[in-house]
mmCIF file of C-alpha atoms in Angstrom:
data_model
loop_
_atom_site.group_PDB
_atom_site.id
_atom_site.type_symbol
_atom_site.label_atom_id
_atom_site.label_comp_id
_atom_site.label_asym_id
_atom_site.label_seq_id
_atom_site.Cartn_x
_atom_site.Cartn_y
_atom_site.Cartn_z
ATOM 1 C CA UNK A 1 -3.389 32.585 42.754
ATOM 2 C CA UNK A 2 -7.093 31.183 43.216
ATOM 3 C CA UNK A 3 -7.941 32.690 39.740
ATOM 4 C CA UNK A 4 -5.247 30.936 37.875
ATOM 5 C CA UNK A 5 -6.125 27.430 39.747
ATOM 6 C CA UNK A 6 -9.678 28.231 38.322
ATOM 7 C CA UNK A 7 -8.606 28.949 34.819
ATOM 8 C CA UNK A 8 -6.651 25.634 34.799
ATOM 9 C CA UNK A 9 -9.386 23.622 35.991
ATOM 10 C CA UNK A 10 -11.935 25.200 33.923
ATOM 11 C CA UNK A 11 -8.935 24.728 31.025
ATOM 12 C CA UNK A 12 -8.279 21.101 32.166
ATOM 13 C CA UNK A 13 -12.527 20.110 32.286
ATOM 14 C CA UNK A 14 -12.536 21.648 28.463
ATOM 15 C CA UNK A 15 -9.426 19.473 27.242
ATOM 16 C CA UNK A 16 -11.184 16.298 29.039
ATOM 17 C CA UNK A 17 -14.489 16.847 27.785
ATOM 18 C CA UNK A 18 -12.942 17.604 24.230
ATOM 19 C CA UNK A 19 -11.122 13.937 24.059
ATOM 20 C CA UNK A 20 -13.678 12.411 25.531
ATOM 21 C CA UNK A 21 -15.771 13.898 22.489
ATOM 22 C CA UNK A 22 -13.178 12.824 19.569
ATOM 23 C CA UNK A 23 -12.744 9.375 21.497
ATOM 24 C CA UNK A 24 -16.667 9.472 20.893
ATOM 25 C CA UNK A 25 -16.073 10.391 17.498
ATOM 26 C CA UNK A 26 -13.166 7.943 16.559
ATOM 27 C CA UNK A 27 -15.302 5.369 17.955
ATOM 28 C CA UNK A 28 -17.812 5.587 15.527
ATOM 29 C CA UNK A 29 -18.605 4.911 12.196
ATOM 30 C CA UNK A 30 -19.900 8.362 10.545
ATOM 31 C CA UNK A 31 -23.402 8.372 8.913
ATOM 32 C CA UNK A 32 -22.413 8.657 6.024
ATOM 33 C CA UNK A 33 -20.584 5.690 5.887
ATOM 34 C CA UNK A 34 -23.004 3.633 7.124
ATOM 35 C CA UNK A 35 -25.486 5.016 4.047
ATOM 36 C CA UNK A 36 -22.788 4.105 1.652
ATOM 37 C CA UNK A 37 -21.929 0.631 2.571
ATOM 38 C CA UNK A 38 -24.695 -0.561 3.213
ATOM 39 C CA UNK A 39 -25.767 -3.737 5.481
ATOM 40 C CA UNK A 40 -22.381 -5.454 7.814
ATOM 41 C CA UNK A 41 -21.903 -8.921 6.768
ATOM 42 C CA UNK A 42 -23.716 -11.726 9.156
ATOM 43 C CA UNK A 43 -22.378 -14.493 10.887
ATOM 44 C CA UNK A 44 -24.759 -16.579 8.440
ATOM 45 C CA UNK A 45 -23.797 -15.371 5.521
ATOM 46 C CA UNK A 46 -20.158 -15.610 6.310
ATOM 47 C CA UNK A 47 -20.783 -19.509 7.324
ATOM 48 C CA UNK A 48 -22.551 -19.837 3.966
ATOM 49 C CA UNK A 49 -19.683 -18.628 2.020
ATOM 50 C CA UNK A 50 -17.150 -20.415 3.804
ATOM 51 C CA UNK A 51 -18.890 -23.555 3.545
ATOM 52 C CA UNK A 52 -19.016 -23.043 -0.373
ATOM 53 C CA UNK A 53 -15.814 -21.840 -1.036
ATOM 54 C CA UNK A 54 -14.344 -25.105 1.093
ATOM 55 C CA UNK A 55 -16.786 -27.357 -0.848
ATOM 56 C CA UNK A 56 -15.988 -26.044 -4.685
ATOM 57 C CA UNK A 57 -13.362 -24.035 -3.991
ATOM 58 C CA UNK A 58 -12.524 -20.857 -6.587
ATOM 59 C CA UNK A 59 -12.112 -21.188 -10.368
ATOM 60 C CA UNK A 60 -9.287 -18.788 -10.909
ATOM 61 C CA UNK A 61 -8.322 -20.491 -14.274
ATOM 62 C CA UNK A 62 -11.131 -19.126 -16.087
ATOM 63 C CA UNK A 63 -10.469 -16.007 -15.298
ATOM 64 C CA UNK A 64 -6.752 -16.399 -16.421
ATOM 65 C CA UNK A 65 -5.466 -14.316 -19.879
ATOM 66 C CA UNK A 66 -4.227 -16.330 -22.740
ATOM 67 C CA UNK A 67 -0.994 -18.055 -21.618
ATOM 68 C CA UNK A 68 2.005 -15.680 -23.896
ATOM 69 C CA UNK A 69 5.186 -17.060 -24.850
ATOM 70 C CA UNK A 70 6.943 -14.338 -22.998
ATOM 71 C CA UNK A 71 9.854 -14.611 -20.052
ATOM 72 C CA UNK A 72 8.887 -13.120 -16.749
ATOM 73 C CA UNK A 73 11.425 -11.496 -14.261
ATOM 74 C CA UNK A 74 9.682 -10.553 -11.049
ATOM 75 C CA UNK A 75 11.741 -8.012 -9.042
ATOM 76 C CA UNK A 76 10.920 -8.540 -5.595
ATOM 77 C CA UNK A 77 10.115 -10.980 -2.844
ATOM 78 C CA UNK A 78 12.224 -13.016 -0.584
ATOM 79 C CA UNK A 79 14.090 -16.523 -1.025
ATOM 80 C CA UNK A 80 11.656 -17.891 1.204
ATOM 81 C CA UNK A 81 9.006 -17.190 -1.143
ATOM 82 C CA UNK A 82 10.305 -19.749 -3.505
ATOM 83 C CA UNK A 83 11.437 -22.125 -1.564
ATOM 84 C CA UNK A 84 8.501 -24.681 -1.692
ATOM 85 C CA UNK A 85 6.033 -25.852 -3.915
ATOM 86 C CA UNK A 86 5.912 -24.379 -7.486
ATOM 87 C CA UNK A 87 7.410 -21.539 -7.175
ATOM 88 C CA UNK A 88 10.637 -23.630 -6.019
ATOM 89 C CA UNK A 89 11.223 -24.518 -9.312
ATOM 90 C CA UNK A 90 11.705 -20.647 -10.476
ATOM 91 C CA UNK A 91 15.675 -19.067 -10.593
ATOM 92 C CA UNK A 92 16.247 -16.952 -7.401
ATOM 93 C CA UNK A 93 18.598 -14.508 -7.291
ATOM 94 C CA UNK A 94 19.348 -12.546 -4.514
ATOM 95 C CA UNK A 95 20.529 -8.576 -5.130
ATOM 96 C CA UNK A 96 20.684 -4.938 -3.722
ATOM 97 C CA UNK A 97 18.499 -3.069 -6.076
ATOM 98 C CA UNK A 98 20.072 -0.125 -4.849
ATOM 99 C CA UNK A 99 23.090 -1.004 -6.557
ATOM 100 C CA UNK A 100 23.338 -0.335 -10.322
ATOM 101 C CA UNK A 101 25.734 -2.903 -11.602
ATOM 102 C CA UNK A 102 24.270 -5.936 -9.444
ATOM 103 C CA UNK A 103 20.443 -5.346 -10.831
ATOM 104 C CA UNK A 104 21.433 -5.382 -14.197
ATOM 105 C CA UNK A 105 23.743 -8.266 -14.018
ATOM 106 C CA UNK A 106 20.400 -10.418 -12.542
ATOM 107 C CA UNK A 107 18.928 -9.442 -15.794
ATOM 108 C CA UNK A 108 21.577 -10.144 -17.634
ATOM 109 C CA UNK A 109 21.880 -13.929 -16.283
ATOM 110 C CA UNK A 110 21.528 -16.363 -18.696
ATOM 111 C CA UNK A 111 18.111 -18.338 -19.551
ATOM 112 C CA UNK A 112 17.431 -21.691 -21.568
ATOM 113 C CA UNK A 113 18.538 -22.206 -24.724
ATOM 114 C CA UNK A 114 14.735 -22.922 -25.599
ATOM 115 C CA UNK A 115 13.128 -19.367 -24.188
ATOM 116 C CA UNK A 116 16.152 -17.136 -24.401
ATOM 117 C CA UNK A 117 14.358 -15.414 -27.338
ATOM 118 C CA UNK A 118 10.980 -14.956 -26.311
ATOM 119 C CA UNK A 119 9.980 -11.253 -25.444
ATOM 120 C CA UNK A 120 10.501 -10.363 -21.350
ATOM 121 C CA UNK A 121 7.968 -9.046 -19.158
ATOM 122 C CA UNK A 122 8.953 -7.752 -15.759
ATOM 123 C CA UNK A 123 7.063 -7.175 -12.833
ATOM 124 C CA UNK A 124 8.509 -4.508 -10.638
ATOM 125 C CA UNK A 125 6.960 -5.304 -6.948
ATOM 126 C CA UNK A 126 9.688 -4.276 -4.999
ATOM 127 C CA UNK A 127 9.902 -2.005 -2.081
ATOM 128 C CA UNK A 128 11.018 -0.702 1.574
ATOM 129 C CA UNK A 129 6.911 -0.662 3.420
ATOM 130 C CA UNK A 130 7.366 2.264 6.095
ATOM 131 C CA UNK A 131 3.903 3.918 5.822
ATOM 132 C CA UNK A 132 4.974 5.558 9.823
ATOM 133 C CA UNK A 133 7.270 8.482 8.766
ATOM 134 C CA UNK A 134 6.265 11.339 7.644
ATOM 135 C CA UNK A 135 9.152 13.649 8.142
ATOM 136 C CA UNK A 136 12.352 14.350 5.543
ATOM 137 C CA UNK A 137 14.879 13.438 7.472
ATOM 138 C CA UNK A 138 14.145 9.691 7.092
ATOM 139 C CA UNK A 139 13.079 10.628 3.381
ATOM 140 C CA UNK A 140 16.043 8.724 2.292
ATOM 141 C CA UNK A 141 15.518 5.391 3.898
ATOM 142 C CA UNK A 142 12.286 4.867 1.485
ATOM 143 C CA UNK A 143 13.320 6.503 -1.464
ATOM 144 C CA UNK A 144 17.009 4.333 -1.662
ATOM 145 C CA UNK A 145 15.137 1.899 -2.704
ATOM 146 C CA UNK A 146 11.773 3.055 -3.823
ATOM 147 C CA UNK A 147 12.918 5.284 -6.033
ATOM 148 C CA UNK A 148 16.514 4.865 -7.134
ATOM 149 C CA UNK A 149 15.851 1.184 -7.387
ATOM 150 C CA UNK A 150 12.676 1.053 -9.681
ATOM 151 C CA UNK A 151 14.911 3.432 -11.460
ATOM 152 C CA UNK A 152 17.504 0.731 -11.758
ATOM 153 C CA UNK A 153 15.660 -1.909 -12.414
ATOM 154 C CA UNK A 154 14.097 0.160 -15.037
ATOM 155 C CA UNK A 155 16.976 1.111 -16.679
ATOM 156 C CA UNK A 156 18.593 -2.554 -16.531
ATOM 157 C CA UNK A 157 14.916 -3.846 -18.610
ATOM 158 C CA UNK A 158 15.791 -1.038 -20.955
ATOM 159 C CA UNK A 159 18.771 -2.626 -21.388
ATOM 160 C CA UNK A 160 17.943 -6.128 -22.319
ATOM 161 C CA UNK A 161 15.275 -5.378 -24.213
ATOM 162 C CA UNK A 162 11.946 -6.269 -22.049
ATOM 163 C CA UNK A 163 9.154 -5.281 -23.845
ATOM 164 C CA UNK A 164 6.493 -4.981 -20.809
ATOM 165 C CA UNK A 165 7.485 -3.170 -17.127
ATOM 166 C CA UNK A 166 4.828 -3.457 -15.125
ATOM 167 C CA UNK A 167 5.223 -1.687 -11.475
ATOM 168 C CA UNK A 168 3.251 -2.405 -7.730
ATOM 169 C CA UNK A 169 1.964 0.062 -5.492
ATOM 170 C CA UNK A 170 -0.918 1.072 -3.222
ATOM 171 C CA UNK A 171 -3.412 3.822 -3.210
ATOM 172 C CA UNK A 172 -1.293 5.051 -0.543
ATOM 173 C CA UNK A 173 -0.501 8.059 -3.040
ATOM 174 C CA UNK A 174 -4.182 8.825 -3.140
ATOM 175 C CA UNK A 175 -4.297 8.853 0.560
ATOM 176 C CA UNK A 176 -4.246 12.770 2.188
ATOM 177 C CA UNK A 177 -3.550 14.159 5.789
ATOM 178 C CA UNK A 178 -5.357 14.469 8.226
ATOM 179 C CA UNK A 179 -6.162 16.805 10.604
ATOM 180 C CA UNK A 180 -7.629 15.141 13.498
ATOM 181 C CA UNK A 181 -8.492 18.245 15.746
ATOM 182 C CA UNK A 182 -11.660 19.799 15.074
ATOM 183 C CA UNK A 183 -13.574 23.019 16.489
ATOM 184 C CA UNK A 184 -16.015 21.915 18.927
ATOM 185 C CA UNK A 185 -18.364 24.448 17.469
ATOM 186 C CA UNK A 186 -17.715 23.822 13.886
ATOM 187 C CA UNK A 187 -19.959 22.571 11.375
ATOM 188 C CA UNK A 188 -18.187 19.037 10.671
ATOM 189 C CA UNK A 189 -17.916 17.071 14.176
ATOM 190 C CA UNK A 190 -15.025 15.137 12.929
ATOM 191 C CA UNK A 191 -11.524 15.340 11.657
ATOM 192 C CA UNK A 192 -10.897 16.625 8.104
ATOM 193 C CA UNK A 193 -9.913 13.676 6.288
ATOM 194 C CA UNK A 194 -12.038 10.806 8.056
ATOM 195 C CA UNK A 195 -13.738 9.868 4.749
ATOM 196 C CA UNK A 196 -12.145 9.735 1.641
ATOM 197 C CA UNK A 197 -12.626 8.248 -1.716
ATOM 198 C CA UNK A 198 -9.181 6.311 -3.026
ATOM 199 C CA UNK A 199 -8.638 6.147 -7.034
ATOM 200 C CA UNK A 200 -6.102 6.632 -9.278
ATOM 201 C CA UNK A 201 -6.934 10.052 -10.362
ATOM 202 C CA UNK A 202 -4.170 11.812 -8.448
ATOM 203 C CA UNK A 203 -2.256 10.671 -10.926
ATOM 204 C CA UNK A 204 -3.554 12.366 -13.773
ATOM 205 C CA UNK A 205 -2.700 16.064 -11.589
ATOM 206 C CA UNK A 206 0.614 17.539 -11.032
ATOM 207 C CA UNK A 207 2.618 15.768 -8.059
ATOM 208 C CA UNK A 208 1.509 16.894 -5.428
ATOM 209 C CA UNK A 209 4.279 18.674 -2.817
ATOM 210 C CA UNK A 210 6.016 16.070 0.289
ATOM 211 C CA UNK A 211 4.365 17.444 2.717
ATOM 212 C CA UNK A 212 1.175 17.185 1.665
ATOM 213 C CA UNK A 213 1.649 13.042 0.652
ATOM 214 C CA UNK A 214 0.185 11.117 4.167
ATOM 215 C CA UNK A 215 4.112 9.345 4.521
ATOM 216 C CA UNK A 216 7.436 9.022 2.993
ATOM 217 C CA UNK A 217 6.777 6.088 1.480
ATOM 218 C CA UNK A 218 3.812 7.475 -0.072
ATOM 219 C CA UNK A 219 5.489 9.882 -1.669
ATOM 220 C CA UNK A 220 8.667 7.531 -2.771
ATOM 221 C CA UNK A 221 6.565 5.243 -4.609
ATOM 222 C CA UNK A 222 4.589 7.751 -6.225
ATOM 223 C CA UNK A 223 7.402 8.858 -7.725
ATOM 224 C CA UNK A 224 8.627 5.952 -8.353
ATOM 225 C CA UNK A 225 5.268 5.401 -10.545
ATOM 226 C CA UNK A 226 4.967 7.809 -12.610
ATOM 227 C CA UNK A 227 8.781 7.393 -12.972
ATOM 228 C CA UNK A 228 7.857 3.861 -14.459
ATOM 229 C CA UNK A 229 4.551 4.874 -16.519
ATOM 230 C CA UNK A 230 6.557 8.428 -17.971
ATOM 231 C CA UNK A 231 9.023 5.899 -19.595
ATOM 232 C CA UNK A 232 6.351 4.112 -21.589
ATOM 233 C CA UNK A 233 7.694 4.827 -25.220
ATOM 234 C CA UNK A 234 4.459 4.792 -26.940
ATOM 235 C CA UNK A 235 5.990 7.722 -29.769
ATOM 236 C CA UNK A 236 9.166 5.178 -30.585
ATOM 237 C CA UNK A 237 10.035 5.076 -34.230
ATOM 238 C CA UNK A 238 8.136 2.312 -35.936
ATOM 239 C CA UNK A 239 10.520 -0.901 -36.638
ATOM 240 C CA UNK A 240 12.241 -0.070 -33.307
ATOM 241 C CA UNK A 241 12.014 -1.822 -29.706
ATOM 242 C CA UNK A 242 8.861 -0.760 -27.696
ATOM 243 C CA UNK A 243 9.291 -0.760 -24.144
ATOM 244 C CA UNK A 244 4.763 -0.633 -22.716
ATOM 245 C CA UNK A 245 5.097 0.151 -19.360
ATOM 246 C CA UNK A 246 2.016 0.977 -16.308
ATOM 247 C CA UNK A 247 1.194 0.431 -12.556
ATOM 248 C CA UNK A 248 -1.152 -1.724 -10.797
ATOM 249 C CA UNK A 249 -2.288 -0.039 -7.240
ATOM 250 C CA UNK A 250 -4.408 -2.780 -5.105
ATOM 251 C CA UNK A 251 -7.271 -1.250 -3.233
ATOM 252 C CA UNK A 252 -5.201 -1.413 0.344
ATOM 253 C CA UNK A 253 -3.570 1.894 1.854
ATOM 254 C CA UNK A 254 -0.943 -0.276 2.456
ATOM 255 C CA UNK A 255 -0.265 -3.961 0.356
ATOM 256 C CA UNK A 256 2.355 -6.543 0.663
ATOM 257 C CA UNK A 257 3.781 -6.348 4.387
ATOM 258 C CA UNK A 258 4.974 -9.082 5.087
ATOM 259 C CA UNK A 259 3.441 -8.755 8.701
ATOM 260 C CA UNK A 260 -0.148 -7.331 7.478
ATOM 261 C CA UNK A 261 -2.655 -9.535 8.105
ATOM 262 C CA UNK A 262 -6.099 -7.666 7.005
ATOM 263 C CA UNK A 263 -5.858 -6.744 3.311
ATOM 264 C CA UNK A 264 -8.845 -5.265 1.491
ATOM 265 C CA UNK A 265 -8.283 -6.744 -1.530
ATOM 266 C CA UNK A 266 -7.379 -10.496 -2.369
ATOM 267 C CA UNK A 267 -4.128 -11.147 -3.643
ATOM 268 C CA UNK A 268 -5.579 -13.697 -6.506
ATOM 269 C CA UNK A 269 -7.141 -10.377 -7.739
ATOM 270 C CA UNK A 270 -4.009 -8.128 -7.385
ATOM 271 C CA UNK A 271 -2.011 -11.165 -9.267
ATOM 272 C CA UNK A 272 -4.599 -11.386 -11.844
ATOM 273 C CA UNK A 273 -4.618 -7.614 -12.433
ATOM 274 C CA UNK A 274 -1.015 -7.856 -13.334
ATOM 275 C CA UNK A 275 -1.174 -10.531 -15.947
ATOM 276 C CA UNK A 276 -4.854 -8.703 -17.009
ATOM 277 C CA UNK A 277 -2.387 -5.332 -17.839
ATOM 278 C CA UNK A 278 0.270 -7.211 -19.245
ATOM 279 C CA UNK A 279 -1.807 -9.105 -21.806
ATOM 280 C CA UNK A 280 -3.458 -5.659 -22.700
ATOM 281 C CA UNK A 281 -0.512 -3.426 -23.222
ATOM 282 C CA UNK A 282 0.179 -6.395 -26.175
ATOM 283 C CA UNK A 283 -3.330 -5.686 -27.313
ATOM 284 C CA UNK A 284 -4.513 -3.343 -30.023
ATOM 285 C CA UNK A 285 -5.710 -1.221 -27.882
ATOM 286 C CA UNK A 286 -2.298 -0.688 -25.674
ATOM 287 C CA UNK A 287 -1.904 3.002 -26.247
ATOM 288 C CA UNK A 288 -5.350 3.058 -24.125
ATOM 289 C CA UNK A 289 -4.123 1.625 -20.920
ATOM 290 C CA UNK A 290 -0.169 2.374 -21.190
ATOM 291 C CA UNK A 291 1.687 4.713 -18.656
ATOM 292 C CA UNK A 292 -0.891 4.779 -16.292
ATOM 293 C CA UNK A 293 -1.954 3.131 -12.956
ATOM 294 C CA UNK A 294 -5.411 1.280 -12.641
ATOM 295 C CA UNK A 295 -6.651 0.771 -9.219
ATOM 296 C CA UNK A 296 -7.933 -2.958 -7.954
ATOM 297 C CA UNK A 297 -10.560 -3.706 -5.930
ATOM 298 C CA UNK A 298 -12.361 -7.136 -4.816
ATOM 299 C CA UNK A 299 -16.212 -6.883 -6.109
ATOM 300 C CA UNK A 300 -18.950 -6.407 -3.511
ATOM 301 C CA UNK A 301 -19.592 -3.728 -1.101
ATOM 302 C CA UNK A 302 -17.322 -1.998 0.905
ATOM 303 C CA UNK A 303 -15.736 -4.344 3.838
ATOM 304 C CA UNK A 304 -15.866 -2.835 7.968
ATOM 305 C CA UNK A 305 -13.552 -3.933 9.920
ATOM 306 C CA UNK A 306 -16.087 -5.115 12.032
ATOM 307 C CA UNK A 307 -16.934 -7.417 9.155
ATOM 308 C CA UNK A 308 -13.233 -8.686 9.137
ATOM 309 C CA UNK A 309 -13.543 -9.194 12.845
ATOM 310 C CA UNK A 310 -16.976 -11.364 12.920
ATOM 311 C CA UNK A 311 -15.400 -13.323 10.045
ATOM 312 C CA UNK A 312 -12.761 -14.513 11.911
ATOM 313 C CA UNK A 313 -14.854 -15.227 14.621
ATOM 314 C CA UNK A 314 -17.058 -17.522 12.492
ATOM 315 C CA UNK A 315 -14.637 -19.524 10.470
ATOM 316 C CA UNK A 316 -11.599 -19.542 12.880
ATOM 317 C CA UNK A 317 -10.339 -22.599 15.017
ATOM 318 C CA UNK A 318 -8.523 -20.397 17.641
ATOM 319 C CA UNK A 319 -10.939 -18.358 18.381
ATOM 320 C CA UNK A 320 -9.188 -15.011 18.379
ATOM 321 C CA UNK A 321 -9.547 -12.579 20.798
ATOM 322 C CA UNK A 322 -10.321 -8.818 19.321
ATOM 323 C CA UNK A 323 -9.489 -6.018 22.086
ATOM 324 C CA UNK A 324 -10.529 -2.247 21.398
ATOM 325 C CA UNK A 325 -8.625 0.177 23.058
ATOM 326 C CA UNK A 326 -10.003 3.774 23.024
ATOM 327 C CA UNK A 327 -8.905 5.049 19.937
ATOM 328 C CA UNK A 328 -7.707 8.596 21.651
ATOM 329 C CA UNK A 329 -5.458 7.178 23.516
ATOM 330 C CA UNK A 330 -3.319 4.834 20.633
ATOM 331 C CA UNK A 331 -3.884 8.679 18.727
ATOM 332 C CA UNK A 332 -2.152 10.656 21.364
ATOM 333 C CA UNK A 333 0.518 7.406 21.962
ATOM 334 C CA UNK A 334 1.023 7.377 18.189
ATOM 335 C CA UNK A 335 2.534 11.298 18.726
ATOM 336 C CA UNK A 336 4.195 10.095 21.405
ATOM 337 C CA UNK A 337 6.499 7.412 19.575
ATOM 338 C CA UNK A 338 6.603 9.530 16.403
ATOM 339 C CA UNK A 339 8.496 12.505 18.792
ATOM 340 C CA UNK A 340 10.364 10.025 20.484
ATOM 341 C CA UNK A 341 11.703 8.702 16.954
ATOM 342 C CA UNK A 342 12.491 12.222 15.724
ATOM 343 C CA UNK A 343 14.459 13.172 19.216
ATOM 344 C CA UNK A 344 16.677 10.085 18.835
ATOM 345 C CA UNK A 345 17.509 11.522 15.406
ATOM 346 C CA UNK A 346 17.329 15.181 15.782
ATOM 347 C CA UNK A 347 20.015 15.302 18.530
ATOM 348 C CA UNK A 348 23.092 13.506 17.521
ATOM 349 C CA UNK A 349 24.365 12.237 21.216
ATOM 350 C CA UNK A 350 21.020 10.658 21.857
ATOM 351 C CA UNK A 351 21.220 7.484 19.294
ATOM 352 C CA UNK A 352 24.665 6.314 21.494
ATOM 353 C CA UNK A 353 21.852 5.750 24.395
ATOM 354 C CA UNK A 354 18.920 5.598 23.036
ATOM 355 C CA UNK A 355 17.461 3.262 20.176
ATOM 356 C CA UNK A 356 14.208 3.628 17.571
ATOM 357 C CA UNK A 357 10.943 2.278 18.003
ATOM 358 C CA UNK A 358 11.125 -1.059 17.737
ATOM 359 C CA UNK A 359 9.307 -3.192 15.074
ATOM 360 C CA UNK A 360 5.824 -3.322 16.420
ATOM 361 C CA UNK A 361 6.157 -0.037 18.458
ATOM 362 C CA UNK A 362 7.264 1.693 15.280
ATOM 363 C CA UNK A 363 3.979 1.061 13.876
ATOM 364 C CA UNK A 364 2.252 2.988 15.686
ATOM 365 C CA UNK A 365 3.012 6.280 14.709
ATOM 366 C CA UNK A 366 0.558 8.685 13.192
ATOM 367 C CA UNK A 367 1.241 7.764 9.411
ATOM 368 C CA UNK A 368 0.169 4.681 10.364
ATOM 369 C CA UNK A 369 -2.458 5.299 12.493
ATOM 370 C CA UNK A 370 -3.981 7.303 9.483
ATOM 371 C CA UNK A 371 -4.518 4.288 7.454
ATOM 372 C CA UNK A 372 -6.754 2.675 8.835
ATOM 373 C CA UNK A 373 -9.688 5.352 8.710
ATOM 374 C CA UNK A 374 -13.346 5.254 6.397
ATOM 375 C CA UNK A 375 -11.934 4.708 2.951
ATOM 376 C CA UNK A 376 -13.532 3.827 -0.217
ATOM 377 C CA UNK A 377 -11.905 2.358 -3.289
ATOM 378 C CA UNK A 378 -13.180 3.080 -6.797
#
């Protein structure tokens, strides 16, 4: 009896001293991270900027394409989104996506007399954001919409002639697992996975297999992408209707949550990238930058969160209040919810009982714990 109470403590010193090493590890920002993005932003600096932007402001205009006499249908959003200021004055119309008949009647509806014959451009931005589940049986609740929406909505352009499809993501597709255990012996102190380098070449390779993809809704709007850039019909006859289609992915692991507040990239400069690929598929050189993806990324050097933090700390009336809990523990709770989710599903009784993570609790689950590690965008 003595020898097995030895073998659990001596078992039960190991596991400690192991967490308390990958807490150390999570903690810290790996060396080679540090060499790569150089020097944090400081507090003076960020006052500098602040002061100047405030003062003169940012001359987006300039940066603007030609203005096209083209319609625009933008699939996506809420009513509340255009319910003040200028973007009041555009047509809402509210749809399920998911269903065939009501997406193509919104593109059917009728426009002005004066613009009803210009060429259409759509931009496809739509989509469910669950970047927590990773697992097949709540495949479905991603790719309803995801998938067999963009298809819809894609179909429904083909329909009315639009002559430019544009589609949203992430680099979410780039994103890979992983594996945060590590041999305490091995050559790499830290979890495979910690560092990786986000573009849009994953594209360009065979897609990859489900489990491999970081989430669900990784892999649903992957699909969904090259679903939109396979159906650009750069070989149509000549003298026929061309549809140019291709994919924007902003430099964020995930973009466009509603409830997201730290984005890596600036949403002027994901909205600009859009107009940027629409005014070059009509180019000369469209067969260049058709069905394909091109990833977006704010200029400068790579952004900490730490930098995010003292930024709001400068410039902020509130004063917010940052709190850093070890990073071991929301690991091993993010398991925690993520089992809890799958046992309410697994076993069918449970769900008359028992109800999912909630909407902030949900969040933390491993798929989403995993992206918000060292990533850089290219």
């Amino acid at each position: 009896m003595g020898e097995y109470l030895l073998v659990l403590a001596v078992g039960a010193i190991c596991l400690v001293l192991y967490m308390v090493r990958l807490n150390w590890v999570l903690s810290h920002t790996p060396q080679e991270v540090v060499d790569r993005a150089g020097e944090p932003l400081t507090r003076d600096h960020v006052r500098d900027v602040f002061e100047r932007v405030r003062r003169e402001g940012i001359d987006w205009e300039g940066k603007l394409p030609r203005r096209k006499d083209r319609r625009y249908i933008v699939v996506g959003g809420s009513e509340e989104d255009f319910s003040h200021g200028a973007a009041s004055k555009v047509a809402f119309i509210q749809i399920d996506i998911t269903n065939e008949a009501e997406i193509l009647k919104a593109y059917e509806a009728p426009w002005p007399d004066a613009v009803a014959s210009l060429p259409l451009t759509v931009f496809h931005t739509a989509g469910v954001i669950r970047p927590f589940e990773r697992y097949e049986m709540f495949h479905e609740r991603t790719s309803r919409v995801n998938v067999t929406g963009t298809a819809h909505s894609l179909l429904a352009a083909k329909k009315v002639g639009a002559g430019i499809f544009i589609y949203t993501f992430s680099l979410n597709a780039a994103l890979k697992q992983v594996k945060w255990l590590f041999a305490p012996w091995g050559r790499t102190q830290q979890p495979r996975g910690f560092i990786q380098d986000l573009d849009d070449r994953d594209f360009f390779e065979p897609l990859r297999p489900p489990h491999t993809f970081l989430t669900n809704y990784a892999q649903s709007k992957a699909e969904s992408e090259r679903l939109v850039c396979d159906a650009d019909e750069r070989d149509a006859r000549p003298g026929m209707p061309v549809l140019r289609t291709g994919a924007i992915r902003p430099g964020n692991a995930v973009y466009g949550h509603r409830n997201e507040s730290i984005n890596w990239v600036h949403v002027e400069n994901a909205s600009l990238a859009h107009l940027l690929h629409g005014d070059a598929l009509l180019g000369e050189n469209a067969a260049k930058v058709a069905g394909r993806p091109f990833t977006v990324t704010d200029r400068g050097k790579p952004v900490r969160f730490g930098d995010i933090h003292l930024l709001l700390d400068t410039v902020s009336t509130t004063g917010p209040r940052m709190s850093y809990p070890p990073p071991v523990l929301m690991l091993v709770l993010s398991y925690l919810v993520e089992w809890y989710g799958l046992l309410v599903n697994a076993v069918p009784f449970l769900d008359r009982f028992l109800s999912e993570p909630g909407e902030l609790i949900r969040w933390v689950q491993s798929g989403g714990y995993a992206t918000r590690l060292n990533y850089f965008v290219e």
